[in-house]
Coordinates of N, CA and C in Angstrom, one line a residue:
M1 N -6.8 12.1 14.1 CA -5.6 11.3 13.8 C -4.4 12.3 13.8
P2 N -3.3 11.9 14.5 CA -2.1 12.8 14.6 C -1.5 12.9 13.2
R3 N -0.8 14.0 13.1 CA -0.1 14.2 11.8 C 1.1 13.3 11.7
K4 N 1.4 12.8 10.5 CA 2.5 11.9 10.4 C 3.8 12.7 10.4
K5 N 4.8 12.0 10.9 CA 6.2 12.5 10.9 C 6.7 12.4 9.5
K6 N 7.3 13.5 9.0 CA 7.8 13.5 7.7 C 9.0 12.6 7.6
Q7 N 9.0 11.7 6.6 CA 10.0 10.7 6.4 C 11.0 11.1 5.4
D8 N 12.3 11.2 5.8 CA 13.3 11.5 4.8 C 13.8 10.2 4.2
V9 N 13.7 10.1 2.8 CA 14.1 8.9 2.1 C 15.5 9.2 1.5
K10 N 16.5 8.4 1.9 CA 17.8 8.6 1.5 C 18.2 7.3 0.7
V11 N 18.9 7.4 -0.4 CA 19.3 6.3 -1.2 C 20.4 5.6 -0.4
N12 N 20.4 4.3 -0.4 CA 21.4 3.4 0.2 C 21.6 3.7 1.7
N13 N 20.5 4.0 2.4 CA 20.5 4.2 3.8 C 19.6 3.3 4.5
I14 N 20.1 2.4 5.3 CA 19.3 1.3 5.9 C 18.2 1.9 6.9
D15 N 18.6 2.9 7.6 CA 17.6 3.5 8.6 C 16.5 4.2 7.8
S16 N 16.8 4.8 6.7 CA 15.7 5.3 5.8 C 14.8 4.3 5.3
L17 N 15.4 3.1 4.9 CA 14.6 2.0 4.4 C 13.7 1.5 5.5
E18 N 14.2 1.3 6.7 CA 13.4 0.8 7.8 C 12.2 1.7 8.1
G19 N 12.5 3.0 8.2 CA 11.4 4.0 8.4 C 10.4 4.0 7.3
L20 N 10.8 4.0 6.1 CA 9.9 4.0 5.0 C 9.1 2.7 4.9
C21 N 9.7 1.5 5.2 CA 8.9 0.3 5.3 C 7.9 0.4 6.4
Q22 N 8.2 0.9 7.5 CA 7.3 1.0 8.6 C 6.1 1.9 8.3
E23 N 6.5 3.1 7.7 CA 5.4 4.0 7.3 C 4.5 3.4 6.2
T24 N 5.1 2.7 5.3 CA 4.3 2.1 4.2 C 3.4 1.0 4.8
Y25 N 3.9 0.3 5.7 CA 3.2 -0.8 6.3 C 2.0 -0.2 7.1
N26 N 2.2 0.9 7.9 CA 1.2 1.5 8.6 C 0.1 2.1 7.7
D27 N 0.5 2.7 6.6 CA -0.4 3.2 5.6 C -1.3 2.1 5.0
A28 N -0.6 1.0 4.7 CA -1.4 -0.1 4.1 C -2.4 -0.7 5.1
C29 N -2.0 -0.8 6.4 CA -3.0 -1.2 7.4 C -4.2 -0.3 7.5
A30 N -3.9 1.0 7.5 CA -4.9 2.0 7.5 C -5.9 1.9 6.3
Q31 N -5.3 1.7 5.1 CA -6.1 1.5 3.9 C -7.0 0.3 4.0
I32 N -6.5 -0.8 4.5 CA -7.3 -2.0 4.7 C -8.4 -1.7 5.6
N33 N -8.2 -1.1 6.8 CA -9.2 -0.8 7.7 C -10.3 0.2 7.2
D34 N -9.8 1.2 6.5 CA -10.7 2.2 5.9 C -11.6 1.5 4.8
A35 N -11.0 0.6 4.0 CA -11.8 -0.1 3.0 C -12.8 -1.0 3.6
Q36 N -12.4 -1.7 4.6 CA -13.4 -2.6 5.3 C -14.5 -1.8 6.0
R37 N -14.2 -0.7 6.6 CA -15.2 0.2 7.2 C -16.2 0.7 6.2
T38 N -15.6 1.1 5.0 CA -16.5 1.6 3.9 C -17.5 0.5 3.5
I39 N -16.9 -0.7 3.3 CA -17.8 -1.9 2.9 C -18.9 -2.1 3.9
N40 N -18.5 -2.1 5.2 CA -19.5 -2.4 6.3 C -20.5 -1.3 6.3
E41 N -20.1 0.0 6.1 CA -21.1 1.1 6.1 C -22.1 0.9 4.9
M42 N -21.6 0.5 3.7 CA -22.4 0.3 2.6 C -23.4 -0.8 2.8
V43 N -23.0 -1.9 3.4 CA -23.9 -3.0 3.6 C -24.9 -2.7 4.7
N44 N -24.5 -2.0 5.7 CA -25.4 -1.8 6.8 C -26.4 -0.6 6.6
S45 N -26.0 0.4 5.8 CA -26.9 1.6 5.7 C -27.7 1.5 4.4
A46 N -27.4 0.6 3.5 CA -28.1 0.7 2.2 C -29.3 -0.2 2.2
N47 N -30.4 0.4 1.6 CA -31.6 -0.4 1.4 C -31.9 -0.3 -0.1
P48 N -31.3 -1.2 -0.9 CA -31.5 -1.1 -2.3 C -33.0 -1.3 -2.7
V49 N -33.5 -0.5 -3.6 CA -34.9 -0.6 -4.1 C -34.9 -1.3 -5.4
D50 N -34.0 -1.0 -6.3 CA -34.0 -1.7 -7.6 C -32.6 -2.2 -8.0
V51 N -32.5 -2.7 -9.2 CA -31.3 -3.2 -9.7 C -30.2 -2.2 -9.8
D52 N -30.6 -1.0 -10.1 CA -29.6 0.1 -10.2 C -28.9 0.4 -8.9
D53 N -29.7 0.4 -7.8 CA -29.2 0.6 -6.5 C -28.2 -0.5 -6.1
I54 N -28.6 -1.8 -6.4 CA -27.7 -2.9 -6.1 C -26.4 -2.8 -6.9
T55 N -26.5 -2.4 -8.1 CA -25.3 -2.2 -9.0 C -24.4 -1.2 -8.4
K56 N -24.9 -0.1 -8.0 CA -24.1 1.0 -7.4 C -23.4 0.5 -6.1
I57 N -24.1 -0.2 -5.3 CA -23.5 -0.7 -4.0 C -22.4 -1.7 -4.4
A58 N -22.7 -2.6 -5.3 CA -21.7 -3.6 -5.7 C -20.4 -2.9 -6.3
K59 N -20.6 -1.8 -7.1 CA -19.4 -1.1 -7.6 C -18.6 -0.5 -6.5
G60 N -19.3 0.1 -5.5 CA -18.6 0.6 -4.4 C -17.8 -0.4 -3.6
K61 N -18.4 -1.6 -3.4 CA -17.7 -2.7 -2.7 C -16.5 -3.1 -3.5
V62 N -16.6 -3.2 -4.8 CA -15.5 -3.6 -5.7 C -14.4 -2.6 -5.6
D63 N -14.7 -1.4 -5.6 CA -13.7 -0.3 -5.5 C -13.0 -0.4 -4.1
A64 N -13.7 -0.6 -3.1 CA -13.1 -0.8 -1.8 C -12.3 -2.0 -1.7
L65 N -12.7 -3.1 -2.3 CA -11.9 -4.3 -2.3 C -10.6 -4.2 -3.1
K66 N -10.6 -3.4 -4.2 CA -9.4 -3.1 -4.9 C -8.4 -2.4 -4.1
I67 N -8.9 -1.4 -3.3 CA -8.0 -0.7 -2.4 C -7.4 -1.6 -1.4
K68 N -8.3 -2.5 -0.8 CA -7.8 -3.5 0.2 C -6.8 -4.4 -0.4
D69 N -7.0 -4.9 -1.6 CA -6.1 -5.8 -2.3 C -4.8 -5.1 -2.6
S70 N -4.8 -3.9 -3.0 CA -3.5 -3.1 -3.2 C -2.7 -3.0 -1.9
A71 N -3.4 -2.7 -0.8 CA -2.7 -2.6 0.5 C -2.1 -3.9 0.9
I72 N -2.8 -5.0 0.7 CA -2.3 -6.3 1.1 C -1.1 -6.6 0.2
K73 N -1.1 -6.3 -1.0 CA 0.1 -6.5 -1.9 C 1.3 -5.8 -1.4
I74 N 1.1 -4.5 -0.9 CA 2.2 -3.8 -0.4 C 2.7 -4.4 0.9
K75 N 1.8 -4.9 1.7 CA 2.3 -5.6 3.0 C 3.1 -6.8 2.6
L76 N 2.6 -7.6 1.6 CA 3.4 -8.8 1.2 C 4.7 -8.4 0.7
E77 N 4.9 -7.3 -0.1 CA 6.2 -6.9 -0.6 C 7.1 -6.6 0.6
I78 N 6.6 -5.9 1.6 CA 7.4 -5.6 2.7 C 7.8 -6.9 3.4
A79 N 6.9 -7.8 3.6 CA 7.2 -9.1 4.2 C 8.3 -9.8 3.4
K80 N 8.2 -9.8 2.1 CA 9.3 -10.4 1.2 C 10.6 -9.8 1.5
L81 N 10.6 -8.5 1.6 CA 11.9 -7.8 1.8 C 12.5 -8.2 3.2
Q82 N 11.6 -8.2 4.2 CA 12.0 -8.6 5.5 C 12.6 -10.0 5.5
N83 N 11.9 -10.9 4.8 CA 12.4 -12.3 4.6 C 13.8 -12.4 4.0
D84 N 13.9 -11.6 2.9 CA 15.2 -11.5 2.3 C 16.3 -11.0 3.2
I85 N 16.0 -10.0 4.0 CA 17.0 -9.5 5.0 C 17.3 -10.6 6.0
I86 N 16.3 -11.3 6.5 CA 16.6 -12.4 7.4 C 17.5 -13.5 6.8
K87 N 17.2 -13.8 5.6 CA 18.0 -14.8 4.9 C 19.5 -14.4 4.8
N88 N 19.7 -13.1 4.7 CA 21.1 -12.6 4.6 C 21.6 -12.2 6.0
N89 N 21.1 -12.8 7.0 CA 21.5 -12.6 8.4 C 21.5 -11.1 8.9
G90 N 20.4 -10.5 8.5 CA 20.2 -9.1 8.9 C 20.9 -8.0 8.1
D91 N 21.6 -8.5 7.0 CA 22.3 -7.5 6.2 C 21.4 -7.0 5.1
A92 N 20.8 -5.8 5.4 CA 19.8 -5.3 4.4 C 20.4 -4.9 3.1
E93 N 21.7 -4.4 3.1 CA 22.3 -4.0 1.8 C 22.4 -5.2 0.9
S94 N 22.9 -6.3 1.4 CA 23.1 -7.5 0.5 C 21.7 -8.1 0.1
A95 N 20.7 -8.0 1.0 CA 19.4 -8.4 0.6 C 18.8 -7.6 -0.5
I96 N 19.0 -6.3 -0.5 CA 18.5 -5.5 -1.5 C 19.3 -5.7 -2.8
K97 N 20.6 -5.9 -2.7 CA 21.4 -6.2 -3.9 C 20.9 -7.5 -4.5
D98 N 20.7 -8.5 -3.7 CA 20.2 -9.8 -4.2 C 18.9 -9.7 -4.9
R99 N 18.0 -8.9 -4.3 CA 16.7 -8.7 -4.9 C 16.7 -7.9 -6.3
S100 N 17.6 -6.9 -6.3 CA 17.6 -6.1 -7.5 C 18.9 -6.3 -8.3
N101 N 19.7 -7.3 -8.0 CA 20.9 -7.5 -8.7 C 21.8 -6.3 -8.6
G102 N 21.7 -5.5 -7.6 CA 22.5 -4.3 -7.4 C 22.3 -3.2 -8.3
T103 N 21.2 -3.3 -9.1 CA 20.9 -2.2 -10.1 C 19.5 -1.7 -9.9
V104 N 19.3 -0.5 -10.4 CA 17.9 0.1 -10.4 C 17.5 0.2 -11.9
S105 N 16.4 -0.3 -12.2 CA 15.9 -0.3 -13.6 C 14.8 0.7 -13.7
L106 N 14.4 1.0 -14.9 CA 13.3 1.9 -15.2 C 12.0 1.3 -14.7
D107 N 11.9 -0.1 -14.7 CA 10.8 -0.7 -14.1 C 10.6 -0.4 -12.7
D108 N 11.7 -0.3 -11.9 CA 11.5 0.1 -10.5 C 10.9 1.5 -10.3
F109 N 11.3 2.4 -11.2 CA 10.7 3.8 -11.1 C 9.3 3.8 -11.5
S110 N 8.9 2.9 -12.5 CA 7.6 2.9 -13.0 C 6.7 2.3 -11.9
K111 N 7.2 1.3 -11.1 CA 6.4 0.7 -10.0 C 6.2 1.7 -9.0
V112 N 7.2 2.5 -8.6 CA 7.0 3.6 -7.6 C 6.0 4.6 -8.1
R113 N 6.1 5.0 -9.3 CA 5.2 6.0 -9.9 C 3.7 5.4 -9.9
E114 N 3.6 4.1 -10.2 CA 2.3 3.5 -10.2 C 1.7 3.4 -8.8
M115 N 2.5 3.1 -7.8 CA 2.1 3.1 -6.4 C 1.6 4.4 -5.9
I116 N 2.4 5.5 -6.3 CA 2.0 6.8 -5.9 C 0.7 7.2 -6.5
K117 N 0.5 6.9 -7.8 CA -0.7 7.2 -8.5 C -1.9 6.5 -7.9
N118 N -1.7 5.2 -7.6 CA -2.8 4.4 -7.0 C -3.2 5.0 -5.6
K119 N -2.2 5.4 -4.9 CA -2.4 6.0 -3.6 C -3.2 7.3 -3.7
N120 N -2.8 8.1 -4.6 CA -3.5 9.4 -4.9 C -4.9 9.1 -5.3
N121 N -5.1 8.2 -6.2 CA -6.5 7.8 -6.7 C -7.3 7.3 -5.5
N122 N -6.8 6.5 -4.6 CA -7.5 6.0 -3.5 C -7.9 7.1 -2.5
I123 N -7.0 8.1 -2.3 CA -7.3 9.2 -1.5 C -8.5 10.0 -2.0
E124 N -8.4 10.2 -3.4 CA -9.5 11.0 -4.0 C -10.8 10.3 -3.9
E125 N -10.8 8.9 -4.0 CA -12.1 8.2 -4.0 C -12.7 8.2 -2.6
T126 N -11.9 8.2 -1.6 CA -12.4 8.2 -0.2 C -12.9 9.5 0.2
E127 N -12.6 10.6 -0.4 CA -13.0 11.9 0.0 C -14.4 12.2 -0.5

């Protein structure tokens, strides 16, 4: 897999937002594919002998489905942002202001922190 281009995130920069959304979307797609591949490998390669084996496989599937669900939520948020931009005739600045009322709250930072934490946890789980 080629190395990702480093994304510069600049506040109030539409080009930066576009690149970040695309990178996030691509990462979400990759997470969905990896989670599904993991589920398929577990199903095809496992031969459970007892209830403990079945429980471990089920837990692994649940973990992979959580990753997949998280990635789908990210894709939906990007779609909502795109929809808001279209509603504002392509004006991303006004769409973002409408979404956030022109302000940034502590809740926004906590969401970003939570997303980063979840992504790091997902990376650790897949290794």
